[in-house]
XYZ file of C-alpha atoms in Angstrom:
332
model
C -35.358 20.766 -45.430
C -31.745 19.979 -46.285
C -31.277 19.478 -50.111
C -28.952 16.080 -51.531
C -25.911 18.392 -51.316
C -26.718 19.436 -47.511
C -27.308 15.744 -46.199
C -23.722 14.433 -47.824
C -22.186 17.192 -46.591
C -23.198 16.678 -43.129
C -23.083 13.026 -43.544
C -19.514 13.662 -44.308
C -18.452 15.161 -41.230
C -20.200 12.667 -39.088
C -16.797 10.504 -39.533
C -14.863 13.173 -38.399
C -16.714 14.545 -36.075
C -16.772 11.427 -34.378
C -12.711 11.113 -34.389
C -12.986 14.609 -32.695
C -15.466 13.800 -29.935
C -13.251 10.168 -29.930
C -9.863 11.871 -29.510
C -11.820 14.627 -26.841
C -13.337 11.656 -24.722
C -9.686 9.977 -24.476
C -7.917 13.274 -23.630
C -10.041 13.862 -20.945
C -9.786 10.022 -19.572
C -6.089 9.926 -19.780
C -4.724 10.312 -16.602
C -3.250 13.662 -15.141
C 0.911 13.811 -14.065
C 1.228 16.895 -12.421
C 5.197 18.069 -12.622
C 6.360 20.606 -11.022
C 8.651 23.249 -13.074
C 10.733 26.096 -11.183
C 11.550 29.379 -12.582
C 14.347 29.175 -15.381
C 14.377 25.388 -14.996
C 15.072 23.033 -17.922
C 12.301 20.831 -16.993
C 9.927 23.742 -18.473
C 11.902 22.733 -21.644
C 11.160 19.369 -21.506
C 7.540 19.993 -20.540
C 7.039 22.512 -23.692
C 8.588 19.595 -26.365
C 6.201 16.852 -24.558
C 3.053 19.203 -24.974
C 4.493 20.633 -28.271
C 4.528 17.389 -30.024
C 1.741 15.612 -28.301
C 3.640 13.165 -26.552
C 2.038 12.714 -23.524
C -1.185 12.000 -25.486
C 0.798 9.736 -27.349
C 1.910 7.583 -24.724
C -1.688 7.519 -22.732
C -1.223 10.760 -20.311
C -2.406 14.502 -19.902
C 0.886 16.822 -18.593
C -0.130 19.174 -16.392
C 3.002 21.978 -15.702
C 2.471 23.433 -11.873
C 5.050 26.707 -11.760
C 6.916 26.434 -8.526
C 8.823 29.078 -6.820
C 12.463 27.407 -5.718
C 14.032 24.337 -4.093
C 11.922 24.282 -1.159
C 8.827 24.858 -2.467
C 9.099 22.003 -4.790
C 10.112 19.615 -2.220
C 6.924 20.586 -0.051
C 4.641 20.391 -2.710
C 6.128 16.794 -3.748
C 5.601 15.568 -0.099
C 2.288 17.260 0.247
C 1.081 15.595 -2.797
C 0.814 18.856 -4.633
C 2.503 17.422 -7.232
C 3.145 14.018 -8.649
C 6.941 14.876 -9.604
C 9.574 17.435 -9.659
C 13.256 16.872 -10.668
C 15.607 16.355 -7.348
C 18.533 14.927 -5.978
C 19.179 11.091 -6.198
C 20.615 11.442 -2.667
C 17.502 12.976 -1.265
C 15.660 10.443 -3.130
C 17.676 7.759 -1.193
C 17.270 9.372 2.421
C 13.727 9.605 1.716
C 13.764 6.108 0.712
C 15.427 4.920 3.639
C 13.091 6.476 5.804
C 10.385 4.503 4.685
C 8.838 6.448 1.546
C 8.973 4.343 -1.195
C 10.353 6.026 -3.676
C 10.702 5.599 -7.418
C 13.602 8.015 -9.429
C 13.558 8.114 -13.246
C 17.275 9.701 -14.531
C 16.879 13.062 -15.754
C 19.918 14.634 -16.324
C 23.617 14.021 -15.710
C 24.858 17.345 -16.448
C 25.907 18.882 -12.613
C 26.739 22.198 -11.490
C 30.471 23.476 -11.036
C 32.880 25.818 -9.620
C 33.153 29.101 -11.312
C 35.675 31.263 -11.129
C 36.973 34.658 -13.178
C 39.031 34.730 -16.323
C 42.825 35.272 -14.332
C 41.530 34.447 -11.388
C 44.480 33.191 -8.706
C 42.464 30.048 -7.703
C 44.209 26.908 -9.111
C 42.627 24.514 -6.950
C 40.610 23.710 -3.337
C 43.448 24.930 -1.480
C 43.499 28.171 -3.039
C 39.659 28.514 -1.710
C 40.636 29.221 2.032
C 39.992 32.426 3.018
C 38.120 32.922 -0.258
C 34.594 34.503 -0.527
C 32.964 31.510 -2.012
C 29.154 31.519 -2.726
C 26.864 28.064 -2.638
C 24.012 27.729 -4.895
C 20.963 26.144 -3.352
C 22.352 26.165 0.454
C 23.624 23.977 2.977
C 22.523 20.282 2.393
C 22.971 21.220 -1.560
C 23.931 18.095 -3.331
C 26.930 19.845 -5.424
C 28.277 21.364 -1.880
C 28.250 18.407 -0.249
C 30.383 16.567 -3.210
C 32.491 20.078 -3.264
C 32.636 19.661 0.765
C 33.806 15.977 0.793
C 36.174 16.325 -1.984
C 37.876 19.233 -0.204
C 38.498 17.129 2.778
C 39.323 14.068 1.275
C 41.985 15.346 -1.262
C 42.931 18.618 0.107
C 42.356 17.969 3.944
C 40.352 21.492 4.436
C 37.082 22.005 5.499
C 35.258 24.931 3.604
C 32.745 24.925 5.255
C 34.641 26.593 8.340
C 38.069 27.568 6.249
C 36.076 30.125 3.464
C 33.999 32.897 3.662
C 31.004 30.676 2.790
C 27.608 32.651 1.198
C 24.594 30.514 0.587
C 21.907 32.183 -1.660
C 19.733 32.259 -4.801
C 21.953 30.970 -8.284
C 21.200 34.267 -10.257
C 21.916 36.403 -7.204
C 25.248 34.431 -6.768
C 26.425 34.438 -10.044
C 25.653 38.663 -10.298
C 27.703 38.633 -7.342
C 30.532 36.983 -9.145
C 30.298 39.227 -12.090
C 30.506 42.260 -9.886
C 33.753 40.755 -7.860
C 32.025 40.560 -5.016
C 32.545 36.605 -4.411
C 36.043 35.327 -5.339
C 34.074 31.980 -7.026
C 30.815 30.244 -6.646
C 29.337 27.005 -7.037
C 26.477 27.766 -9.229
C 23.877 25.478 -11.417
C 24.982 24.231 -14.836
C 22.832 26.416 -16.739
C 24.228 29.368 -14.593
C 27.521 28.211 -15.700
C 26.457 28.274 -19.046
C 25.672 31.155 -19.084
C 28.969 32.864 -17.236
C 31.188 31.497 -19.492
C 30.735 33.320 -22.847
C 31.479 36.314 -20.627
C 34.704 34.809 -20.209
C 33.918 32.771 -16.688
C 36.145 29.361 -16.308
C 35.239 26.153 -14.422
C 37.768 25.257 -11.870
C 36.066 21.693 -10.917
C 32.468 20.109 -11.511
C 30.965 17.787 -9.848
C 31.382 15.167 -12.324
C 34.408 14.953 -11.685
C 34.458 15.161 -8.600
C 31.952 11.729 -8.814
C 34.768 10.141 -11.102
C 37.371 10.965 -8.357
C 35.291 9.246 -6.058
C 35.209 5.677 -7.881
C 32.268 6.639 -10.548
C 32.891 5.024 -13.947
C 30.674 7.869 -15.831
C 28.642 10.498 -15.627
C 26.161 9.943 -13.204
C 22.421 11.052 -12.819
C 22.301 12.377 -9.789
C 18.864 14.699 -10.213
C 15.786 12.749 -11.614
C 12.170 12.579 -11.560
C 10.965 12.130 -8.371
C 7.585 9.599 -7.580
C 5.816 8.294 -4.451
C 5.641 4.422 -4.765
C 1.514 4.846 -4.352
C 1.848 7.718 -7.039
C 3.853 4.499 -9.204
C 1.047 2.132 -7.873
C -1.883 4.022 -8.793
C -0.812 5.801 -11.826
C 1.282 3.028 -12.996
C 0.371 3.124 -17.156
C 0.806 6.622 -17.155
C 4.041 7.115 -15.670
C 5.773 4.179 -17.625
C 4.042 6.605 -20.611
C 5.977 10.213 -18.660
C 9.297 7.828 -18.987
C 8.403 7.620 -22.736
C 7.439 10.927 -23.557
C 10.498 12.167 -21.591
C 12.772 10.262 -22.978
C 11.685 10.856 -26.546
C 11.572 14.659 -25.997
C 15.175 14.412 -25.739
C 15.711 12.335 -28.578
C 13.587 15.041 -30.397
C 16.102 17.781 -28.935
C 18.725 16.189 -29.519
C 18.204 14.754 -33.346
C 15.971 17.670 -34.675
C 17.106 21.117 -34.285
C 13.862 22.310 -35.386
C 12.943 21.185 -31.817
C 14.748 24.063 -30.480
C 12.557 26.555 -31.811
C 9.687 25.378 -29.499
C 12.707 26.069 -25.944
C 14.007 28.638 -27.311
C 11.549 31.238 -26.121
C 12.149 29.500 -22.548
C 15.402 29.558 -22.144
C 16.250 33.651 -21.722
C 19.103 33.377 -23.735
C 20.092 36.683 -24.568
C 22.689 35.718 -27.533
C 23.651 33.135 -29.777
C 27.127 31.909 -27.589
C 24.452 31.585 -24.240
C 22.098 29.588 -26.135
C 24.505 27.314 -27.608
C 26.407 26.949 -24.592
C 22.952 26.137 -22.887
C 22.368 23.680 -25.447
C 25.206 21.833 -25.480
C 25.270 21.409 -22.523
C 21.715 20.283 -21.576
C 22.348 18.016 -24.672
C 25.476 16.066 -23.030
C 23.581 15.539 -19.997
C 21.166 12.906 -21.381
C 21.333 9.872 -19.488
C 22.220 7.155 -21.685
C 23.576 4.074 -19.350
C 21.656 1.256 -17.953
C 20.004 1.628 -14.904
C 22.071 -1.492 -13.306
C 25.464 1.123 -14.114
C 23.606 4.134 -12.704
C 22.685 2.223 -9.998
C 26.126 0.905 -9.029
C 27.590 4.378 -9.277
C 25.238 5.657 -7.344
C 25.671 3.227 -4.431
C 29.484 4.076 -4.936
C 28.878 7.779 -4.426
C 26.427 7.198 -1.881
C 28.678 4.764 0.155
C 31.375 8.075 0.006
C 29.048 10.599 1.207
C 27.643 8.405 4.150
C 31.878 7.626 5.044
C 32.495 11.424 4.744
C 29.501 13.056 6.294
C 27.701 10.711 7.802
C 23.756 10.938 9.144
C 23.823 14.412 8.258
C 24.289 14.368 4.921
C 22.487 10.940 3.750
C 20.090 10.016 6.873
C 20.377 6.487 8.727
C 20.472 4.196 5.516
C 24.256 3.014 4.090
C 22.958 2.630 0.585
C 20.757 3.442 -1.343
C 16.630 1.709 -1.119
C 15.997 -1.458 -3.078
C 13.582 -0.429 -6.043
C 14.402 3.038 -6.147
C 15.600 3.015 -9.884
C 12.234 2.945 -11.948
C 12.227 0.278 -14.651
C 9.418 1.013 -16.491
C 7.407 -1.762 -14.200
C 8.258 0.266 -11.243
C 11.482 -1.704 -9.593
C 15.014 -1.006 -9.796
C-alpha cells in the first residue's frame, strides 16, 4: 500500500509524464524528410544544428540524415525516391523541370567553387590555361565547368575543353594533386578552396564572378534543396517547416558562435586558419535576396548557358520551369 507521501509523489509525475508520452506521440507523428548528406558536405552541418537544437521538431518535422557516397549517388537516390532531398544544381533542377518533373528548389547556398592555382603560379588568366594540366571537380556536365567552359569562350575565345590537358576526378584527389604539382590549377569545391588557401593556394576566378560577368546582379544560388512536386504535394506542412528549420540554422550559425561548437567536429578542420576560412566562407554564402531576384538571375544565367552550350548543357527548355522557386506554399 502506498503511504500519503508515495501517492503525491506519483501523482506528481502523472503531469509530466503525460508531457513526455505527449511530446513522444507527436515526434513519432511528425512527418519524416529524408535528406541526403555526402561525405565532407556542409549539408551534414546544417543537418547537425537542425537536430542539435530541435528545430525540425520545432517546426512540425522528424530529419532523417541518409549518408550518401558522391554526386551520382545522390542524384539516383533523389530520382529513385530514396530520398526526399539532397542539395544540387539549380540548372539540373531546371532541365529536370523542363522535362516534365515538377520540381520545387529551396536556395541553399550561394557560395560556388573556383579556380585554384599555386602561390607564383604563371597563370594570370583563361588564356594562360592552354596547354595547362587543369583538373575539374565533379566531371563533365559539372555546373562550375560549364560556367568556367562558357566564360572561356565567350571572353577569351578558347575552348578548354579541347585546348588543356583536362582531368576530371574526385575534389580531394584533385586538390592533393595540386599540392603535389601534379596539375598546373584545378577547379575544385569551395570548401576545397578553403581549405588550399591557408597553405598559401590563390583563386584565379570563381564562379561568382563569372555569373556577374554574365549579367547577374548578385550572388546567385545556384545549388539548393532539391523536391519532387508530389514530395511538395504530399508532405507539404513539413517541408514549408525544413525551409524554417534551415533557414534558422543559419541564422543560429551565423549570430551565435556557440553554434559552431556543435560543426565543428564535422568539418575536419585540422587548424584554426582552415576552420575559419571554412567558416567564413560557408557564412557569406547565405542566401539572403528575394526569390523574384534569384529567380531573374537565374533565368539570366540560364538564358547564357542554353546560347553557349546549347541542349547539352541545359536540355530542350530556354528558361527555367514556372514554379520551380519554392515559396513556402510551393510556387515560385
Amino acid at each position: 500500500m502506498l503511504s500519503r507521501r508515495g501517492v503525491l509523489a506519483t501523482a506528481a509525475l502523472w503531469p509530466l509524464a503525460g508531457s513526455v508520452t505527449a511530446a513522444a506521440a507527436a515526434a513519432a507523428a511528425a512527418p519524416a524528410i529524408r535528406v541526403g548528406s555526402l561525405p565532407f558536405g556542409t549539408v551534414a552541418w546544417e543537418a547537425a544544428v537542425i537536430k542539435a537544437r530541435g528545430l525540425d521538431a520545432a517546426n512540425g518535422f522528424t530529419l532523417d540524415v541518409v549518408k550518401l557516397a558522391g554526386n551520382d549517388a545522390a542524384r539516383i537516390a533523389f530520382l529513385g525516391g530514396q530520398v526526399d532531398t539532397i542539395v544540387g544544381d539549380l540548372l539540373w533542377a531546371g532541365r529536370l523541370g523542363n522535362e516534365g518533373r515538377a520540381m520545387r528548389f529551396i536556395p541553399y547556398s550561394t557560395t560556388e567553387g573556383s579556380l585554384m592555382v599555386p602561390a607564383g603560379s604563371a597563370i594570370a588568366g583563361l588564356k594562360d590555361l592552354v596547354g595547362k594540366r587543369l583538373g575539374v571537380a565533379g566531371g563533365p556536365l559539372d555546373k562550375n565547368w560549364l560556367l568556367l567552359k562558357a566564360q572561356a569562350k565567350d571572353a577569351a575565345g578558347i575552348d578548354l575543353e579541347s585546348q588543356a590537358q583536362v582531368a576530371y576526378g574526385a575534389p580531394p584527389l584533385l586538390a592533393l594533386k595540386l599540392e603535389q604539382g601534379e596539375l598546373d590549377a584545378a577547379l575544385l569545391y569551395w570548401t576545397y578552396c578553403a581549405r588550399l588557401e591557408p597553405k598559401g593556394f590563390t583563386r584565379l576566378i570563381g564562379s561568382d564572378d563569372i555569373m556577374r560577368a554574365f549579367g547577374a546582379t548578385g550572388s546567385i544560388a545556384l545549388i539548393g534543396y532539391l523536391f519532387e512536386g508530389a514530395t511538395v504535394s504530399d508532405k507539404a506542412e513539413a517541408i514549408a517547416g525544413f525551409a524554417r528549420a534551415a533557414r534558422t540554422a543559419k541564422e543560429m550559425l551565423a549570430n551565435d558562435p556557440t553554434t559552431w561548437d556543435v560543426v565543428r567536429p564535422l568539418m575536419s578542420a585540422e587548424d584554426e586558419p582552415t576552420f575559419a576560412a571554412l567558416k567564413r566562407d560557408f557564412l557569406a554564402g547565405i542566401p539572403r535576396r528575394p526569390l523574384a531576384t534569384e529567380r531573374a538571375d537565374g533565368e539570366r544565367l540560364f538564358g547564357v548557358l542554353a546560347r553557349l552550350g546549347g541542349e547539352r548543357l541545359v536540355g530542350a527548355g530556354k528558361t527555367l520551369p514556372a514554379g520551380l522557386y519554392f515559396d513556402g506554399a510551393g510556387n515560385g
